[in-house]
Short mmCIF file of C-alpha atoms and ligand atoms in Angstrom, two decimals:
data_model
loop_
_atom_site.label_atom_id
_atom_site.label_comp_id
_atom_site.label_asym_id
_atom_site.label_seq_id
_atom_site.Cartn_x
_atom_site.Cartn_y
_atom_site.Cartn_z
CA UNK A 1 -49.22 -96.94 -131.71
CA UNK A 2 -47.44 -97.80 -135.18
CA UNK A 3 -48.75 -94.97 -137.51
CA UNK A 4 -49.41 -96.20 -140.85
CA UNK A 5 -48.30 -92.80 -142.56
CA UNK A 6 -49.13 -92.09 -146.25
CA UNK A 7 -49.07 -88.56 -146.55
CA UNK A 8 -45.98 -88.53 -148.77
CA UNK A 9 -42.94 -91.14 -149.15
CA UNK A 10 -40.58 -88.12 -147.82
CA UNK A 11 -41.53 -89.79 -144.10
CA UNK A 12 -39.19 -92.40 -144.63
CA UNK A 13 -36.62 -93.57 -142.56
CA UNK A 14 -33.90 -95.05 -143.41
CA UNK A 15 -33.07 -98.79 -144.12
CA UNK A 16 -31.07 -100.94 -141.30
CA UNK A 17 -28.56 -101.07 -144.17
CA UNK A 18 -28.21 -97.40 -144.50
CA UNK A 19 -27.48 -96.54 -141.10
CA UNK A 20 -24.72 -99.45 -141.59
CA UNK A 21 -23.31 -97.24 -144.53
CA UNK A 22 -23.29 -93.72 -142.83
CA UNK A 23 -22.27 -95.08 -139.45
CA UNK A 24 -18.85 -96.43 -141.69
CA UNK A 25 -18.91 -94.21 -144.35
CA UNK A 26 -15.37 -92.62 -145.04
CA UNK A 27 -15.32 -88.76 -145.08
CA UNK A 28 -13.40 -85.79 -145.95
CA UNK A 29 -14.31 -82.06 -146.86
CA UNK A 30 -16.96 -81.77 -149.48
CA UNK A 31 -16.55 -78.31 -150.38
CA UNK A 32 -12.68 -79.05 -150.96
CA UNK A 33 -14.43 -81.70 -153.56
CA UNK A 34 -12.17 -84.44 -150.98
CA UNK A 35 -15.88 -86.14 -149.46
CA UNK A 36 -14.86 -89.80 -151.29
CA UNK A 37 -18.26 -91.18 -150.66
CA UNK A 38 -19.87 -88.02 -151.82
CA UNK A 39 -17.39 -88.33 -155.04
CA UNK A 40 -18.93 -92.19 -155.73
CA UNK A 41 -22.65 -90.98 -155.30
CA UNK A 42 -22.02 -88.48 -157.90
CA UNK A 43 -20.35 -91.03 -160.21
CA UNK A 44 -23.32 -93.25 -159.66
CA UNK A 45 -25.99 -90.99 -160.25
CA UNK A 46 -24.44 -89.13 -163.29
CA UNK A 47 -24.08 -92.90 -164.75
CA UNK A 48 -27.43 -93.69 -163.87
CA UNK A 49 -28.97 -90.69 -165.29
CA UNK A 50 -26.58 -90.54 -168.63
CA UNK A 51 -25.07 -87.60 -167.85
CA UNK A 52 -21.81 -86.07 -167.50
CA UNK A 53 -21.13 -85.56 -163.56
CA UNK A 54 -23.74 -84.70 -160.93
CA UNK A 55 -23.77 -82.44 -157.69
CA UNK A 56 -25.42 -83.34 -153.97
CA UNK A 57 -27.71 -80.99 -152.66
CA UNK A 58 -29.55 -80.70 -149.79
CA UNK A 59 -32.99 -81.07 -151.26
CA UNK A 60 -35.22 -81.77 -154.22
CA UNK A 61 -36.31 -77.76 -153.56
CA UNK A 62 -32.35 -76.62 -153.75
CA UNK A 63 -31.89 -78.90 -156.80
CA UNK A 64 -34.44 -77.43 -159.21
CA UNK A 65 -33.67 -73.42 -157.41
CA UNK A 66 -29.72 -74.45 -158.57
CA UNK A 67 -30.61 -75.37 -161.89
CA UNK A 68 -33.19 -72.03 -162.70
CA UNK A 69 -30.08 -70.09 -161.68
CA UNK A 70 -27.79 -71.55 -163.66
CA UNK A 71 -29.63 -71.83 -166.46
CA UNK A 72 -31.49 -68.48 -166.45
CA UNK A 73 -30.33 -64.48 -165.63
CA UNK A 74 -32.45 -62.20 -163.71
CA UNK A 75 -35.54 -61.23 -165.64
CA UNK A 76 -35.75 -64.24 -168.02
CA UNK A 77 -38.20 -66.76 -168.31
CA UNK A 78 -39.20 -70.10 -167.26
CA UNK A 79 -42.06 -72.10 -168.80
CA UNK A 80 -43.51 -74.62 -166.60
CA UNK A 81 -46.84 -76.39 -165.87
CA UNK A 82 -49.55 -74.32 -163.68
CA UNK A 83 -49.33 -77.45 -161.40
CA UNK A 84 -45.86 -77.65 -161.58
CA UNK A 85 -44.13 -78.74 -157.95
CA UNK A 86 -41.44 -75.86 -158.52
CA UNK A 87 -44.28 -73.72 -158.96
CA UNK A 88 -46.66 -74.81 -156.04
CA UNK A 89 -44.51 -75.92 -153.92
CA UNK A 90 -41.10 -74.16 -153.81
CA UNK A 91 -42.23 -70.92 -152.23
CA UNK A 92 -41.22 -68.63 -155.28
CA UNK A 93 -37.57 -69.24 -154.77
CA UNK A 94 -36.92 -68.74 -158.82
CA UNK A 95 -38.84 -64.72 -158.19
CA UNK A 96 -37.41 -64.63 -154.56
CA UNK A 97 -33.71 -65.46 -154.93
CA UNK A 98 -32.98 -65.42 -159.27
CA UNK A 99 -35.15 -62.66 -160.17
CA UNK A 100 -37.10 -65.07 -162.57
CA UNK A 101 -40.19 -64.74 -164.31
CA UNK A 102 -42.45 -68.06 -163.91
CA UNK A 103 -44.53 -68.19 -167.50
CA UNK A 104 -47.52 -71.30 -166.62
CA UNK A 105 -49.37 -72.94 -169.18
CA UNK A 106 -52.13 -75.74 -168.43
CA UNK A 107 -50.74 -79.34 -167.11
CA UNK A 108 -52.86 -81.46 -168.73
CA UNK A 109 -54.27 -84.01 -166.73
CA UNK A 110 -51.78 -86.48 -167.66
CA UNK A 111 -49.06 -83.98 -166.33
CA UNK A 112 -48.04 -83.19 -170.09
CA UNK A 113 -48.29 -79.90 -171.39
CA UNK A 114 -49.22 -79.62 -175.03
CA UNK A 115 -46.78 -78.86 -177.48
CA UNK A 116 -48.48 -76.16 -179.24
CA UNK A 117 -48.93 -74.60 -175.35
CA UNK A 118 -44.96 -74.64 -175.63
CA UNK A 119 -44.42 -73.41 -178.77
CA UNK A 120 -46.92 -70.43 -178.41
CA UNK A 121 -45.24 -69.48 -174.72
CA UNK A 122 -41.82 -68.61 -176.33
CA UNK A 123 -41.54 -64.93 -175.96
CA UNK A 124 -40.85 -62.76 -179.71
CA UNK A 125 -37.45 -60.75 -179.11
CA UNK A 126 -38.74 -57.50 -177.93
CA UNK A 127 -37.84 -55.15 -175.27
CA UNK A 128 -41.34 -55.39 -173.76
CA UNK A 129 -41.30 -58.90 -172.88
CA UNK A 130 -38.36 -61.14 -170.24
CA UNK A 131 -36.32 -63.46 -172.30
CA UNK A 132 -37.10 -67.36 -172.56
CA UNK A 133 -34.76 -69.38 -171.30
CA UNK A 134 -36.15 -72.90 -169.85
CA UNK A 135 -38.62 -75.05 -169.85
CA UNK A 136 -39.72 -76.83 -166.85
CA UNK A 137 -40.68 -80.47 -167.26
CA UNK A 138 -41.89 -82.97 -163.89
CA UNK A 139 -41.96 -87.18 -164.17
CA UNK A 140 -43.25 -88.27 -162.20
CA UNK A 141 -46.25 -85.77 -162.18
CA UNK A 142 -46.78 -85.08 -158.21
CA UNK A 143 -49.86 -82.87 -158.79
CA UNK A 144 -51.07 -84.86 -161.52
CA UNK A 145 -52.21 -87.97 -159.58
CA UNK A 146 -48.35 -89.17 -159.92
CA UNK A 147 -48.23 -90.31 -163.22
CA UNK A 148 -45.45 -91.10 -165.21
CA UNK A 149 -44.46 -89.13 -168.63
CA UNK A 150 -43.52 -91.69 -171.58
CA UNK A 151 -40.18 -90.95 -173.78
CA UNK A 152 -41.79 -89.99 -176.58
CA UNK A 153 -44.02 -87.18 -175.32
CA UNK A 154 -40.45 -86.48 -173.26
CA UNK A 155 -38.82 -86.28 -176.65
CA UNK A 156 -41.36 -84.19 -178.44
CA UNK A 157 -41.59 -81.75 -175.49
CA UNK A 158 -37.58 -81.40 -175.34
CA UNK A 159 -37.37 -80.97 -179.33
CA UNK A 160 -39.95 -78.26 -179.37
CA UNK A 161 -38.01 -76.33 -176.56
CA UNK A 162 -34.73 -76.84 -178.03
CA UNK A 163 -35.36 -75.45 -181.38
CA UNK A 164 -36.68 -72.54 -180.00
CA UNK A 165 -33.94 -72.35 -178.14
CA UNK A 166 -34.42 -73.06 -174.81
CA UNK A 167 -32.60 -75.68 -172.48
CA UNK A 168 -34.71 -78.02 -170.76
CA UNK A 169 -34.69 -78.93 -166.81
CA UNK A 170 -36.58 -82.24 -165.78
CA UNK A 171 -37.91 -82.08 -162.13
CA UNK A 172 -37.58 -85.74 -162.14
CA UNK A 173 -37.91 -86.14 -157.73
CA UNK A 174 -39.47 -89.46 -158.60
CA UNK A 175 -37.68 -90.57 -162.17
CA UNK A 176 -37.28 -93.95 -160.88
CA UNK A 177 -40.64 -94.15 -160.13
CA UNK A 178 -41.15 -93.51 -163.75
CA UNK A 179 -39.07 -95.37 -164.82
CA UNK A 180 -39.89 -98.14 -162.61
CA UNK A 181 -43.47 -98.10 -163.87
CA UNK A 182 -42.79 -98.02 -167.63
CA UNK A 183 -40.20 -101.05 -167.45
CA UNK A 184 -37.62 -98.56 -169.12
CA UNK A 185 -33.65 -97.59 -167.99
CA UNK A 186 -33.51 -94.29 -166.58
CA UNK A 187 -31.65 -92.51 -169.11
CA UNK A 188 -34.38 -93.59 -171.76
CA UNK A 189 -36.53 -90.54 -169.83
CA UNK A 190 -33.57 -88.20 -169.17
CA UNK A 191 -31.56 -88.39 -171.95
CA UNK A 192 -33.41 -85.93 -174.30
CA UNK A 193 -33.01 -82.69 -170.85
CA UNK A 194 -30.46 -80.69 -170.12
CA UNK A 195 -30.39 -81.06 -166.27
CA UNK A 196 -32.52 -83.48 -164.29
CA UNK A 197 -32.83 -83.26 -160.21
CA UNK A 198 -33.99 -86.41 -158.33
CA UNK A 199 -34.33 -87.19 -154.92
CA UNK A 200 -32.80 -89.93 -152.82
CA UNK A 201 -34.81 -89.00 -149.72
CA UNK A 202 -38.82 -90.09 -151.18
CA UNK A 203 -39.41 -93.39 -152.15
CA UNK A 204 -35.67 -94.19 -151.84
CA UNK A 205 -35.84 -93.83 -148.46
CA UNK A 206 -32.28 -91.88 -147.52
CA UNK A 207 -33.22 -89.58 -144.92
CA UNK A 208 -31.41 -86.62 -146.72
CA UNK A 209 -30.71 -85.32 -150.69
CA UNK A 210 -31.14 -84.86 -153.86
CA UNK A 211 -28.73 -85.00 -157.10
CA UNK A 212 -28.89 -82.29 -159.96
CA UNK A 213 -27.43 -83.91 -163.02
CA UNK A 214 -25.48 -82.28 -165.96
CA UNK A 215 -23.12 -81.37 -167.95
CA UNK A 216 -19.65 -80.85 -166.89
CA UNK A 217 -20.11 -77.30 -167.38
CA UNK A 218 -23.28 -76.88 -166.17
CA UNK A 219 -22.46 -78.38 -162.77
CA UNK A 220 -19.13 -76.82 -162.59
CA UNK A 221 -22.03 -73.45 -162.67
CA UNK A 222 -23.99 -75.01 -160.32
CA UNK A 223 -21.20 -75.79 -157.37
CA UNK A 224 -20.66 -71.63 -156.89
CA UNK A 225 -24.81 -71.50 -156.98
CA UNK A 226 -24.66 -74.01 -154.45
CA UNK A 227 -22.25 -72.13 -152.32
CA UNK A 228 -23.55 -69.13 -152.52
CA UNK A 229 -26.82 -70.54 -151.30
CA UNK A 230 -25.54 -72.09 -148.53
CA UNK A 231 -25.63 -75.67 -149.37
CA UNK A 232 -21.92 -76.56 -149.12
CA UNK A 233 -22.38 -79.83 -146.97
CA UNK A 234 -18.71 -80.67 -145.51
CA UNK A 235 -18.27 -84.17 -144.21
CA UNK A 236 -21.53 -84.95 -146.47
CA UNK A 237 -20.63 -88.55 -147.09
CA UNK A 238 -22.47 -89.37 -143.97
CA UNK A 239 -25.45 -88.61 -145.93
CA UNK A 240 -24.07 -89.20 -149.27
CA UNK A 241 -23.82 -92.91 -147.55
CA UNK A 242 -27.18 -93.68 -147.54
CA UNK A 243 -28.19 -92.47 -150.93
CA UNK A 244 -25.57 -95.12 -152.71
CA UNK A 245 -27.64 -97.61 -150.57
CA UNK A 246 -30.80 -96.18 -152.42
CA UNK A 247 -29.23 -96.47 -155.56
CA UNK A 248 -28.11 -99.85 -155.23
CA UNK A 249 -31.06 -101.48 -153.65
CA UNK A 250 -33.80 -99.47 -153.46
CA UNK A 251 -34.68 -98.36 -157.15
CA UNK A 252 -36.01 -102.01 -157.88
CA UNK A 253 -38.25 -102.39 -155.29
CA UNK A 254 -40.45 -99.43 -156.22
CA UNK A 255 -42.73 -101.65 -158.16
CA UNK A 256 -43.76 -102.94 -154.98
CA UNK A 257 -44.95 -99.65 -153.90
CA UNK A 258 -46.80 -99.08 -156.61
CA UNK A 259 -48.47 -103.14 -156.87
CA UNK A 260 -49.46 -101.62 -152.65
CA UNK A 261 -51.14 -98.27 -154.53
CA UNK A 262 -53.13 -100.72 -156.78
CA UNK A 263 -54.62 -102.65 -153.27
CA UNK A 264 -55.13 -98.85 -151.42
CA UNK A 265 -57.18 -97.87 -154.71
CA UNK A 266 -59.10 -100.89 -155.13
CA UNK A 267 -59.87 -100.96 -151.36
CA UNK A 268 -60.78 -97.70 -151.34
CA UNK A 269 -62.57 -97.14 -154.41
CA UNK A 270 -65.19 -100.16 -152.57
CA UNK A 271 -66.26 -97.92 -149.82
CA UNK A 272 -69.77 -96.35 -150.49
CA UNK A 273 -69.06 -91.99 -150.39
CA UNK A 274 -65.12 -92.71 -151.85
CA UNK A 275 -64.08 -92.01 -155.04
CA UNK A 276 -60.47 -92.18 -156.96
CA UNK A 277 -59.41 -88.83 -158.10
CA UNK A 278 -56.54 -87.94 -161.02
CA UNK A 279 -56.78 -90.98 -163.13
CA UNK A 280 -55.05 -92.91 -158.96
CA UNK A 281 -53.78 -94.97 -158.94
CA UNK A 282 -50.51 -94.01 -160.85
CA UNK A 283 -46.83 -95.06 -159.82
CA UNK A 284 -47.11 -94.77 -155.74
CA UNK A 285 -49.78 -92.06 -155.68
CA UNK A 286 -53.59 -92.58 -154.54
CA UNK A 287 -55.70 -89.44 -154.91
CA UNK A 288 -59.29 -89.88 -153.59
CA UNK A 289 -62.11 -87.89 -153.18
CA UNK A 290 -64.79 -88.03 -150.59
CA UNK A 291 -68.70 -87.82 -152.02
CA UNK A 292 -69.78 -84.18 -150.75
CA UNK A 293 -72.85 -85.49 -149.97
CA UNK A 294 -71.42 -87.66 -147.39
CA UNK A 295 -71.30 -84.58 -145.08
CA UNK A 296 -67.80 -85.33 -143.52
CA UNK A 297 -64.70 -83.20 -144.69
CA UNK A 298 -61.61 -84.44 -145.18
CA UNK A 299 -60.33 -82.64 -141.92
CA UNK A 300 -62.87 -83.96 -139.62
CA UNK A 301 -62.22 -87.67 -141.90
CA UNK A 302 -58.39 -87.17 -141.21
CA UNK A 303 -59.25 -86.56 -137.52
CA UNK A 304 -60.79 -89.52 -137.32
CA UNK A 305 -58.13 -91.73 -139.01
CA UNK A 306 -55.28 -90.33 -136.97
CA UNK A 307 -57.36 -91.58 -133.62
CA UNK A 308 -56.57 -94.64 -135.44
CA UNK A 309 -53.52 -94.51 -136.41
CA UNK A 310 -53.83 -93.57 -140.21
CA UNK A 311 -51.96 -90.17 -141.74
CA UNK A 312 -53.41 -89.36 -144.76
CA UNK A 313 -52.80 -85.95 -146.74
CA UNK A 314 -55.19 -83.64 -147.08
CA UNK A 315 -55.25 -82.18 -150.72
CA UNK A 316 -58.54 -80.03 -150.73
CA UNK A 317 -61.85 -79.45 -149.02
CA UNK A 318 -62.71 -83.46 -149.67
CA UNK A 319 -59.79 -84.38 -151.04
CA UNK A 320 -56.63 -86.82 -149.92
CA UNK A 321 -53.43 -87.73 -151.12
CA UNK A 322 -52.07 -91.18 -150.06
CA UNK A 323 -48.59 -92.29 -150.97
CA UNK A 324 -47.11 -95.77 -150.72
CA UNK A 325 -43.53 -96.42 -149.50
CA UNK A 326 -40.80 -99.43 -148.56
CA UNK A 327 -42.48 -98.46 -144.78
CA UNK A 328 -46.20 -99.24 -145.90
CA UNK A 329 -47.03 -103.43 -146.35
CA UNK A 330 -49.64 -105.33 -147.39
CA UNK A 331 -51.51 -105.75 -143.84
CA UNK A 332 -51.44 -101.67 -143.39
CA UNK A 333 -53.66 -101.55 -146.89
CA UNK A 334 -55.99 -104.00 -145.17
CA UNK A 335 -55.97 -101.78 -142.04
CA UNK A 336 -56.45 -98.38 -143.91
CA UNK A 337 -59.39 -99.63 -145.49
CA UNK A 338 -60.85 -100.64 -142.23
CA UNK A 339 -59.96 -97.04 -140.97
CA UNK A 340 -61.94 -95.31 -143.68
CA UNK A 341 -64.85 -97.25 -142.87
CA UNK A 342 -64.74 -96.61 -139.41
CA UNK A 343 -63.60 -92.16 -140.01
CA UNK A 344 -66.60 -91.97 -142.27
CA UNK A 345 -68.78 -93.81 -139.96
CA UNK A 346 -69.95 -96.87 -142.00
CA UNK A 347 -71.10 -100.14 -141.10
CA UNK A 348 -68.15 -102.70 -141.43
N1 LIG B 401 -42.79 -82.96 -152.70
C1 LIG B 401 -43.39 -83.09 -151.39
C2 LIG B 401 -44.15 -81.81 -151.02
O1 LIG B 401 -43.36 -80.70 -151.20
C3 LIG B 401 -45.40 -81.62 -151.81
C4 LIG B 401 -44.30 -84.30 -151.38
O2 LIG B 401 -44.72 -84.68 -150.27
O3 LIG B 401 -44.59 -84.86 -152.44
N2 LIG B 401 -40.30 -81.99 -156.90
C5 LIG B 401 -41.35 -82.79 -156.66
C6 LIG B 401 -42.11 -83.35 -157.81
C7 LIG B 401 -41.74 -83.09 -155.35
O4 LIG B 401 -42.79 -83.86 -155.15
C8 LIG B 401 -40.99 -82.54 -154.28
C9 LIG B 401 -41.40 -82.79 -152.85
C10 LIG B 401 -39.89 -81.73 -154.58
C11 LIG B 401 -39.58 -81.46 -155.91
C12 LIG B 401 -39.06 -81.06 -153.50
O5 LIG B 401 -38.28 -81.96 -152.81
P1 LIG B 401 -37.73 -81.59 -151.35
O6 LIG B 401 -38.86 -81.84 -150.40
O7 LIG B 401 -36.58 -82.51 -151.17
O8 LIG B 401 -37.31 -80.16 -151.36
#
């Protein structure tokens, strides 16, 4: 059976032309800094993202963990979203391993966070309270339905950390999503943070990586953080390989992915018992919730779309994420939709 597999755009594989790359790519030692096809990534990405060099890492997790310790001591202060992915979803790392303290204020449902939220979380200098050092930031929003931050609100969130002075760290996994989706360059939403972590291996489609982008001296910091946390990758060219592909030829095509969300949410916004949930569809996200009433969870619905071939990911006790990728086409929207009908036992 083909599985038609939505639960996240980390499932996919990579391209016929990648494998071409990392089958040929030329190698040396990375942690000597003598990986050439490592070196070019960086170059590329650091362009892309308008900043000064950039640093491969093993994952989107180790990106944003590299740039909390770089940018903070033990005992200071992060501010971040309460539905921020390096909150949720990065199993305390910042506490576990850097000794920081995670300060939340409300995402709003558009994934911002207000300004005056901001503002107010700075701590006073006093010896009662940790020291404020960062401010988290996420585009695209994961939690938030997937939706993409504009430059302005960007701006004014960067310029109210900075003059308190804090630096600024954009968990940007999906930036070219959002960037993709507003018609603007990448550096138009990065340019105003002081680090920014994406990741080759989602909608890009490399099966490995992420970059962390900086400053010069900020990355030259987060090398040793790297080491020291055991991400010092060798011949990582082979990987490195594959993510110029994504660069080159796979930012472009998101729009695709996110004209295929459009089709999932329309199709499934039609069934009787479905609704769409977080403002879906945004960028390559679908977030739907099933009509309690209905009487079928989204387990026992999930059950029922795997026996057909469907992988959908379950978000809450009715509740689905569905995310569309290069490995998802037009027919599999047509077939989903028949697969919902079916798992929640309507007439078709
Ligand atoms: N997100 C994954 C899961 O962890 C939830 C997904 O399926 O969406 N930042 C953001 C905004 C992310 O969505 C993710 C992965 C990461 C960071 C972490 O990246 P990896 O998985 O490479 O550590």
């Amino acid at each position: 059976m083909k599985w038609i597999d939505l639960r996240s755009d980390t499932v996919t594989l990579p391209t016929p032309r990648m494998r071409d790359a990392m089958a040929n790519a030329e190698l040396g030692d990375d942690v000597y800094g003598e990986d050439p096809t490592v070196n070019r990534l960086q170059r590329m990405a650091a362009e892309q993202l308008g900043k000064e060099d950039a640093l491969f890492v093993p994952s989107g997790t180790m990106g944003n963990l590299i740039s909390v310790l770089a940018h903070c001591g033990r005992g200071d202060e992060v501010i971040m979203g309460d539905c921020a992915h390096t909150f949720l979803y990065e199993a305390g790392g910042i506490s576990a391993l850097g000794g920081v303290h995670p300060y939340l204020i409300p995402n709003n449902p558009d994934g911002t966070l207000s300004i005056q939220d901001i503002q107010n979380a700075v701590r006073k200098d006093d010896i009662h309270f940790p020291k404020s050092k960062l401010l988290i930031l996420e585009n695209t929003h994961n939690r938030c339905g997937g939706v993409s931050l504009s430059r302005e609100y960007m701006l004014e969130a960067a310029n109210a950390a900075h003059q308190s002075g804090l630096s600024v760290h954009l968990d940007g996994a999906r930036i070219f999503n959002a960037a993709v989706d507003q018609g603007v360059s990448t550096v138009e939403l990065t340019d105003m943070v002081d680090s920014v972590t994406f990741c080759l291996s989602k909608g890009l489609c490399a099966p490995v990586g992420s970059v962390l982008c900086g400053s010069k001296a900020f990355i030259h910091e987060a090398l040793r953080i790297r080491k020291q946390l055991g991400g010092g990758m060798r011949q990582a060219g082979v990987l490195a390989a594959a993510g110029i592909v994504a660069l080159e030829e796979m930012v472009d095509r998101l729009a695709e992915d996110h004209q295929r969300a459009q089709l999932l949410a329309e199709a499934l916004s039609s069934i009787p018992g479905v609704a769409l949930d977080k403002g879906s569809p945004n960028t390559n996200m679908v977030y739907i919730k099933l009509d309690s009433a209905s009487s079928i969870t989204a387990k026992a619905c999930s059950e029922n779309l795997k026996k057909q071939g469907v992988l959908a990911g379950i978000t809450g006790p009715y509740h689905f994420r569905m995310v569309c990728h290069y490995w998802i086409t037009d027919e599999d929207i047509g077939k989903v939709h028949s697969a919902f009908e079916k798992a929640l036992n309507l007439p078709q």
